mmCIF file with all atom_site columns, C-alpha atoms in Angstrom:
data_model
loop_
_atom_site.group_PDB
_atom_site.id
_atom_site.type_symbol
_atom_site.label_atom_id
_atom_site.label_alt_id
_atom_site.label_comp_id
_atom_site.label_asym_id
_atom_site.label_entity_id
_atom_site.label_seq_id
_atom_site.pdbx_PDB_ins_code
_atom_site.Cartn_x
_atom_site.Cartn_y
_atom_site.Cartn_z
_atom_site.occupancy
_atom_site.B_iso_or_equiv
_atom_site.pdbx_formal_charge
_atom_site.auth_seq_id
_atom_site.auth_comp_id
_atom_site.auth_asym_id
_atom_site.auth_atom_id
_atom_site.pdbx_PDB_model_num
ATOM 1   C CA . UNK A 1 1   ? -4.948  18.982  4.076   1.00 0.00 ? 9   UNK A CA 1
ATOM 2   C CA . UNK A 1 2   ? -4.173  22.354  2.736   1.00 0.00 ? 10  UNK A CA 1
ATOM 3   C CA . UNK A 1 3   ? -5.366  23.322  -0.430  1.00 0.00 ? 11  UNK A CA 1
ATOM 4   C CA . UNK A 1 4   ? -2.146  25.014  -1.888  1.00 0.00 ? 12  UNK A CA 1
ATOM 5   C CA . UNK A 1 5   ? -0.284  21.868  -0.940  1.00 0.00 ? 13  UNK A CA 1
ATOM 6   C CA . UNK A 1 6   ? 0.313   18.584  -2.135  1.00 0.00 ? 14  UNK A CA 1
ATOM 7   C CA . UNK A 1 7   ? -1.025  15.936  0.275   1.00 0.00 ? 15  UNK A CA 1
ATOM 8   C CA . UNK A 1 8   ? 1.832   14.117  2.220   1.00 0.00 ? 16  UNK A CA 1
ATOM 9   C CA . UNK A 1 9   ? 1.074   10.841  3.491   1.00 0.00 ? 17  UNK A CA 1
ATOM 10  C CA . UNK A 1 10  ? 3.484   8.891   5.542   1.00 0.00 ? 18  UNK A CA 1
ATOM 11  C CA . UNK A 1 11  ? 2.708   4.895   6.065   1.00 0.00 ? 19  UNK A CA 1
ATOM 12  C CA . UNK A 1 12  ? 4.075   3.317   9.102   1.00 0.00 ? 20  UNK A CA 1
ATOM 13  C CA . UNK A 1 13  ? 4.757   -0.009  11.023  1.00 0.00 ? 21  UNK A CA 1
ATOM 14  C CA . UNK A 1 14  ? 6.647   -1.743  13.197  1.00 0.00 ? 22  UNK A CA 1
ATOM 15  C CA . UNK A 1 15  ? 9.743   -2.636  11.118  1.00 0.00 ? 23  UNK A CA 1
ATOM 16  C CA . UNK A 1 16  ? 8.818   -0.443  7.821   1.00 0.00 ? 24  UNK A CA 1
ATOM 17  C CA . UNK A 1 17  ? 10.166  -3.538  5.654   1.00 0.00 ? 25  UNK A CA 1
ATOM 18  C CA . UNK A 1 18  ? 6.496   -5.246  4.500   1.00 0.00 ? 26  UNK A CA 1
ATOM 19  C CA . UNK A 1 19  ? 3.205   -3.715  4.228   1.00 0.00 ? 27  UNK A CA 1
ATOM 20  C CA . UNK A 1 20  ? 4.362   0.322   4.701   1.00 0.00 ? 28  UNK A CA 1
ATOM 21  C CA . UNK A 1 21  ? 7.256   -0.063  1.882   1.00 0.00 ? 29  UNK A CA 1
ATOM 22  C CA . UNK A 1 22  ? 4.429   -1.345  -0.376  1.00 0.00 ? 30  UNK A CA 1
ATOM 23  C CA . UNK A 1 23  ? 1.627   1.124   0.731   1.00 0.00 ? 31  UNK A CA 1
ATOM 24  C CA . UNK A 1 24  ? 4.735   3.692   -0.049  1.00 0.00 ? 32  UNK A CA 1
ATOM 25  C CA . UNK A 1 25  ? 5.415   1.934   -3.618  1.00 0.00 ? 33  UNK A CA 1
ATOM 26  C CA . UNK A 1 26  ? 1.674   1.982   -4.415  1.00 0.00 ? 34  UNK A CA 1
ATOM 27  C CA . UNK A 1 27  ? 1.179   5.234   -3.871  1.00 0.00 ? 35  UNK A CA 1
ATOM 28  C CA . UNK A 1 28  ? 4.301   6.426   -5.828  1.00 0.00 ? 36  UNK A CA 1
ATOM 29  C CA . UNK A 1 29  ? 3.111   4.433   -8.246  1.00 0.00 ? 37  UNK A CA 1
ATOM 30  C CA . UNK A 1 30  ? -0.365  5.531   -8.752  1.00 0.00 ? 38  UNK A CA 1
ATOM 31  C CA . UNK A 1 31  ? -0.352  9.060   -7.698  1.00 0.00 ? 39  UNK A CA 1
ATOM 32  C CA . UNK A 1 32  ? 3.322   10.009  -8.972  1.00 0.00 ? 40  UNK A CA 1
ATOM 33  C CA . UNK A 1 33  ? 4.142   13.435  -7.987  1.00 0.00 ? 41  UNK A CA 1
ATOM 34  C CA . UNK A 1 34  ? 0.607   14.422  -6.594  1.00 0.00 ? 42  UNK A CA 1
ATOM 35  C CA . UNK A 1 35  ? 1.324   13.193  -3.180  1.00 0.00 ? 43  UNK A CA 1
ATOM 36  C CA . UNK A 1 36  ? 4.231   13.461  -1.300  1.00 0.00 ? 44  UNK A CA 1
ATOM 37  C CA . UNK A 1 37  ? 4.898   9.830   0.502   1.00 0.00 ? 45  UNK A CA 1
ATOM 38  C CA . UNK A 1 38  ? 6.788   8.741   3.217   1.00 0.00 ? 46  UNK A CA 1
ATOM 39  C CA . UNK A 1 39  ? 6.945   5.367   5.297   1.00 0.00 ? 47  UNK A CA 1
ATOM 40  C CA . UNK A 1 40  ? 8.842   4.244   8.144   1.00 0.00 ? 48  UNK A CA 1
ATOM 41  C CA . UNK A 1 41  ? 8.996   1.926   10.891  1.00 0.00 ? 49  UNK A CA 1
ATOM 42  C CA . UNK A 1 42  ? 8.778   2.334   15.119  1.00 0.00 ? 50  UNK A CA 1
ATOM 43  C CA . UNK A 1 43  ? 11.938  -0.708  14.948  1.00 0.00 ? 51  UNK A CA 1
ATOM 44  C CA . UNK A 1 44  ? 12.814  -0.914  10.827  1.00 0.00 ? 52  UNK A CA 1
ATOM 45  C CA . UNK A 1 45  ? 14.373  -4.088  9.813   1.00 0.00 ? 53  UNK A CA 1
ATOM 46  C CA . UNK A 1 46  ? 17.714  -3.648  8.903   1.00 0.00 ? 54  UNK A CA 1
ATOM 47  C CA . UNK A 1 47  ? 16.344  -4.782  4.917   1.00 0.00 ? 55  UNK A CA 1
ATOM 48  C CA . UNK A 1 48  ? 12.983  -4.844  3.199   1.00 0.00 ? 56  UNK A CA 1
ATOM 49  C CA . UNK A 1 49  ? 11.583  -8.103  3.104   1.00 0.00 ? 57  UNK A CA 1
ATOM 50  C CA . UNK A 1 50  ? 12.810  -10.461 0.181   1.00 0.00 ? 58  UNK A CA 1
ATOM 51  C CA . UNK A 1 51  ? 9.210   -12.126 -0.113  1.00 0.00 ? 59  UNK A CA 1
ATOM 52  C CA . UNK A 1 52  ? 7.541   -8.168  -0.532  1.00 0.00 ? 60  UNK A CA 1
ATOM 53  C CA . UNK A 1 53  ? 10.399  -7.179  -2.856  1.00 0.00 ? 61  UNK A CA 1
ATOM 54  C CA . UNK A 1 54  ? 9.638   -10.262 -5.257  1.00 0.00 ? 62  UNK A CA 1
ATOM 55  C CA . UNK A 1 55  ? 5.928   -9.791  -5.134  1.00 0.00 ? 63  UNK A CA 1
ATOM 56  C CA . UNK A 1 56  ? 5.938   -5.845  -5.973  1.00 0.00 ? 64  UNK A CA 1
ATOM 57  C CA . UNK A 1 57  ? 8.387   -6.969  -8.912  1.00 0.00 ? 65  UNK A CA 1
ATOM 58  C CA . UNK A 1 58  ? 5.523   -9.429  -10.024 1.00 0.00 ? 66  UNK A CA 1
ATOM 59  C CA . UNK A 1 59  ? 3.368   -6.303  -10.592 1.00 0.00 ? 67  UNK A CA 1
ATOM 60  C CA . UNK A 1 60  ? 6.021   -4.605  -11.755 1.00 0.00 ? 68  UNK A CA 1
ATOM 61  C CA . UNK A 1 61  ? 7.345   -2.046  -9.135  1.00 0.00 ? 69  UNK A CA 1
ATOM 62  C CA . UNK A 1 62  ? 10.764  -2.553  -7.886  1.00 0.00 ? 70  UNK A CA 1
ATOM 63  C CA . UNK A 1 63  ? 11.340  -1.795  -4.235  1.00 0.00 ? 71  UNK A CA 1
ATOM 64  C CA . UNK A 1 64  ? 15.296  -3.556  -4.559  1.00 0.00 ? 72  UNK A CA 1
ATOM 65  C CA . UNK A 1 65  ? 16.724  -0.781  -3.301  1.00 0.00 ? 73  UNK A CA 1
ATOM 66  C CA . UNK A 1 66  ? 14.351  0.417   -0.674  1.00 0.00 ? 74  UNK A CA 1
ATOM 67  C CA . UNK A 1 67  ? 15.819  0.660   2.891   1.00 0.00 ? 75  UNK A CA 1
ATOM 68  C CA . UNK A 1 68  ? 13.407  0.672   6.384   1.00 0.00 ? 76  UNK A CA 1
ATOM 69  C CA . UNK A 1 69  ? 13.466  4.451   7.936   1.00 0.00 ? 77  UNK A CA 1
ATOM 70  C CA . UNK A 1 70  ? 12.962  4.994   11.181  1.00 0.00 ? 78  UNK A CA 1
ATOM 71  C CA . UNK A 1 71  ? 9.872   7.061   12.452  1.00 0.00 ? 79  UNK A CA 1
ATOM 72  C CA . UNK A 1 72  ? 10.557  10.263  13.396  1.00 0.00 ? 80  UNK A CA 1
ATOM 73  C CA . UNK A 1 73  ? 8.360   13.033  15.245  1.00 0.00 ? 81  UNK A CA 1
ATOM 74  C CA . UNK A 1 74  ? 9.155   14.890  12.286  1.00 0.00 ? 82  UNK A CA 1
ATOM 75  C CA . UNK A 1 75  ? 8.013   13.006  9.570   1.00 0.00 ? 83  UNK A CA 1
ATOM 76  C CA . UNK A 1 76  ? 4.786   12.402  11.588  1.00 0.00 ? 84  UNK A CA 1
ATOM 77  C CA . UNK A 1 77  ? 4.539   16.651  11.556  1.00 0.00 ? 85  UNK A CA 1
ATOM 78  C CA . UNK A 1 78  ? 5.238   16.785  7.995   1.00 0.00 ? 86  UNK A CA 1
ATOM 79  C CA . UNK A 1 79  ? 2.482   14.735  6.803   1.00 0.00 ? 87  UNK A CA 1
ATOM 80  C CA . UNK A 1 80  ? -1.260  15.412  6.210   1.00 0.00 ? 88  UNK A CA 1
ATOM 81  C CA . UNK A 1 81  ? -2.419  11.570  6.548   1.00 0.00 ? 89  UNK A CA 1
ATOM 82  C CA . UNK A 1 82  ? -0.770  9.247   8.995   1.00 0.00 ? 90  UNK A CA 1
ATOM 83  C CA . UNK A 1 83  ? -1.508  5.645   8.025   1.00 0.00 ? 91  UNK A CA 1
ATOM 84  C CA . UNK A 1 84  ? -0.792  3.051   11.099  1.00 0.00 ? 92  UNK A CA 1
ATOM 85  C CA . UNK A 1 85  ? -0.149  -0.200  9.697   1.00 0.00 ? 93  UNK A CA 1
ATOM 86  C CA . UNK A 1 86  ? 0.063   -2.921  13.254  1.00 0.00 ? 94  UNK A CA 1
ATOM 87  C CA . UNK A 1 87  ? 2.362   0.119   15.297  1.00 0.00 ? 95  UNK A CA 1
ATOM 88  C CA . UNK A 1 88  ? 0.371   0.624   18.108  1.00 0.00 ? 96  UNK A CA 1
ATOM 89  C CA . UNK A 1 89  ? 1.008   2.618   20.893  1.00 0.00 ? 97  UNK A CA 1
ATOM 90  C CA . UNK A 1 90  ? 4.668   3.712   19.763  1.00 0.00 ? 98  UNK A CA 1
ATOM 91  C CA . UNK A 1 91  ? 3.093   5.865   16.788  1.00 0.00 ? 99  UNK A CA 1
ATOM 92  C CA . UNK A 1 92  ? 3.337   9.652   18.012  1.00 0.00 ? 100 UNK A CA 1
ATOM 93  C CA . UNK A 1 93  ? -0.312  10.772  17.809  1.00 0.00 ? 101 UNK A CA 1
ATOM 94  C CA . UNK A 1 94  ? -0.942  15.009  16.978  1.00 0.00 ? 102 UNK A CA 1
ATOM 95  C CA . UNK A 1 95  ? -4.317  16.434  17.115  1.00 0.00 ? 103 UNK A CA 1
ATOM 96  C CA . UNK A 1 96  ? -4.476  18.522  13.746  1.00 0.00 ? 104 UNK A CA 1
ATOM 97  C CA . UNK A 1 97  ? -3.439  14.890  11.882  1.00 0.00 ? 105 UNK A CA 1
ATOM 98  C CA . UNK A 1 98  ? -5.511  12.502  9.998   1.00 0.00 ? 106 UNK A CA 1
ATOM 99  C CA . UNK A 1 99  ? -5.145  9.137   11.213  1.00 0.00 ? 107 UNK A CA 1
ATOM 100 C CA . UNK A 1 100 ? -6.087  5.919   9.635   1.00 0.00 ? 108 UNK A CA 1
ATOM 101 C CA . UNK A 1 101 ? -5.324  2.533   10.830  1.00 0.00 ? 109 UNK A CA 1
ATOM 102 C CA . UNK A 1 102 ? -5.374  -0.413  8.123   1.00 0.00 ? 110 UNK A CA 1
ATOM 103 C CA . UNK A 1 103 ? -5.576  -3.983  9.660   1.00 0.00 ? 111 UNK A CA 1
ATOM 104 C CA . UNK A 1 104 ? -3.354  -6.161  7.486   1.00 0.00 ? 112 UNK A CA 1
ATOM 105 C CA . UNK A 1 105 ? -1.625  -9.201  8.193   1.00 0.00 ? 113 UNK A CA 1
ATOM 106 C CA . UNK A 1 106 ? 2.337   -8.682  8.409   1.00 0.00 ? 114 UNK A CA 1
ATOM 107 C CA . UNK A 1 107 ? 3.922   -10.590 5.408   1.00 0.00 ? 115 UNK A CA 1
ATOM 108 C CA . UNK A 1 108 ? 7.558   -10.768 8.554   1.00 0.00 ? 116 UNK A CA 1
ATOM 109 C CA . UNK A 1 109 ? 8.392   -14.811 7.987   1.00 0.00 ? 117 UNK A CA 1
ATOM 110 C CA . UNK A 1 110 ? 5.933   -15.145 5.120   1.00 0.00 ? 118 UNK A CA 1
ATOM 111 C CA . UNK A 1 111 ? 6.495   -16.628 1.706   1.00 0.00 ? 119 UNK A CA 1
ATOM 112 C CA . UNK A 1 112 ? 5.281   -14.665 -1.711  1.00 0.00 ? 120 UNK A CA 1
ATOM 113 C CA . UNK A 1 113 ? 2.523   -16.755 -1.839  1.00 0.00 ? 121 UNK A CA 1
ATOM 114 C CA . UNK A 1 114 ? 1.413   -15.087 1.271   1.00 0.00 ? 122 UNK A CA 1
ATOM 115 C CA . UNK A 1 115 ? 2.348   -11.915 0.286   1.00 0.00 ? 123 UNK A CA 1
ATOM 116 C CA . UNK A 1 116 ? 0.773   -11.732 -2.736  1.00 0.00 ? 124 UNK A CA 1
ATOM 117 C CA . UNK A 1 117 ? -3.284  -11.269 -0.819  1.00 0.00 ? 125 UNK A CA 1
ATOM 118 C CA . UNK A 1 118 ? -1.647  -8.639  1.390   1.00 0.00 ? 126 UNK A CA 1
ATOM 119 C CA . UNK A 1 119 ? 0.320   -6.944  -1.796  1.00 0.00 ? 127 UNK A CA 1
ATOM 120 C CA . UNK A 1 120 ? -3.505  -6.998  -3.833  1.00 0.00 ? 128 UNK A CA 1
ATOM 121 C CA . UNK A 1 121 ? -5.699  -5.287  -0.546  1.00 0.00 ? 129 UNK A CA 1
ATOM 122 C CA . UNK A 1 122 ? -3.058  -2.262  -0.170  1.00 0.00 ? 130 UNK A CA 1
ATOM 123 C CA . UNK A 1 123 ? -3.074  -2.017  -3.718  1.00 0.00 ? 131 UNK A CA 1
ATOM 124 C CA . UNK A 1 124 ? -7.015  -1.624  -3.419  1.00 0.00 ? 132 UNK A CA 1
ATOM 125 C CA . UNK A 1 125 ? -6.641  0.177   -0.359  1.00 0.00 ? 133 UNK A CA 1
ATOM 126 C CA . UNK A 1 126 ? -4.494  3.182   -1.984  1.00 0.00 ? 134 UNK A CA 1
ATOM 127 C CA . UNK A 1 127 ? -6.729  3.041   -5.272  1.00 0.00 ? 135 UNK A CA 1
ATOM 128 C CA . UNK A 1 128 ? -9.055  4.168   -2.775  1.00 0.00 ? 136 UNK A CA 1
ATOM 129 C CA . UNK A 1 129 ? -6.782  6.579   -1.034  1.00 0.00 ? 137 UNK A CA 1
ATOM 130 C CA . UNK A 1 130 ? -6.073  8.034   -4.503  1.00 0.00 ? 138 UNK A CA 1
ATOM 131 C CA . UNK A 1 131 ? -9.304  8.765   -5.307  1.00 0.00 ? 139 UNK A CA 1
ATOM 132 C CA . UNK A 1 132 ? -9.767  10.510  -2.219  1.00 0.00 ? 140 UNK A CA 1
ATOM 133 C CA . UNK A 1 133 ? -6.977  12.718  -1.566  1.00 0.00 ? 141 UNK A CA 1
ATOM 134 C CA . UNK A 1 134 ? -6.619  13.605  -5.545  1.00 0.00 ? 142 UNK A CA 1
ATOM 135 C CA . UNK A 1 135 ? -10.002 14.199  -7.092  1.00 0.00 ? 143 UNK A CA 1
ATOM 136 C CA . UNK A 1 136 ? -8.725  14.807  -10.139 1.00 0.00 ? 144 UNK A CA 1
ATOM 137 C CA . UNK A 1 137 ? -6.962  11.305  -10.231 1.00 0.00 ? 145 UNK A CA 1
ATOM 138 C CA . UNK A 1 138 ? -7.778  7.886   -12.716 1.00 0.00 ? 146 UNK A CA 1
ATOM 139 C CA . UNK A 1 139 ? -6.416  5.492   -10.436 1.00 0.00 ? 147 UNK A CA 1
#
């Protein structure tokens, strides 16, 4: 990451409707205009998913009007950390990049109840990520 810079990370996963959009939400929650954040999917959904929509609201971010991106060689460039949420081998991979991959379960087909677990670890996840990247941050 470059010291003059804000830090850009850029979540992805397969339909960028679940667990990136509220990696993404997190973050802009939490970190507010210290990080630059992107997400997007290698086949977005044509919506975000009701069931991750409804659970952000329960902690009081609203992702309503959120739509999936698709992942672009670009974005991938324009970001400092590259977080790989289930993409595999269709995420484009660049040397000078910081990768991390986060093993979630995907919340496609699932209720709120089993949302919510998923919702709570990438909350914990980018606390974490926060501290890291922002050492000046109280998330």
């Amino acid at each position: 990451m470059h010291d003059t810079a804000t830090p850009s990370v850029l979540f992805v996963c397969v339909h960028n409707a679940g667990r990136s959009q509220m990696a993404a939400a997190f973050l802009t929650h939490l970190a507010g205009d210290r990080v630059q954040v992107r997400s997007a999917g290698s086949a977005p959904a044509d919506t975000v998913n009701p069931a991750v929509v409804e659970a952000m609201a329960e902690v009081g971010i609203d992702i309503a009007a959120e739509v999936p991106k698709v992942l672009t060689v670009e974005a991938v460039q324009a970001s400092d950390v590259v977080i790989t949420m289930g993409c595999g081998d269709t995420c484009p991979v660049f040397p000078e990049k910081r990768y991390l991959d986060w093993e979630l379960p995907d919340p496609a087909g699932q209720g709120v109840e089993a949302v919510r677990p998923i919702r709570d670890e990438i909350e914990k996840r980018i606390r974490g990520l926060v501290a890291e990247i922002t050492p000046t941050s109280r998330a």
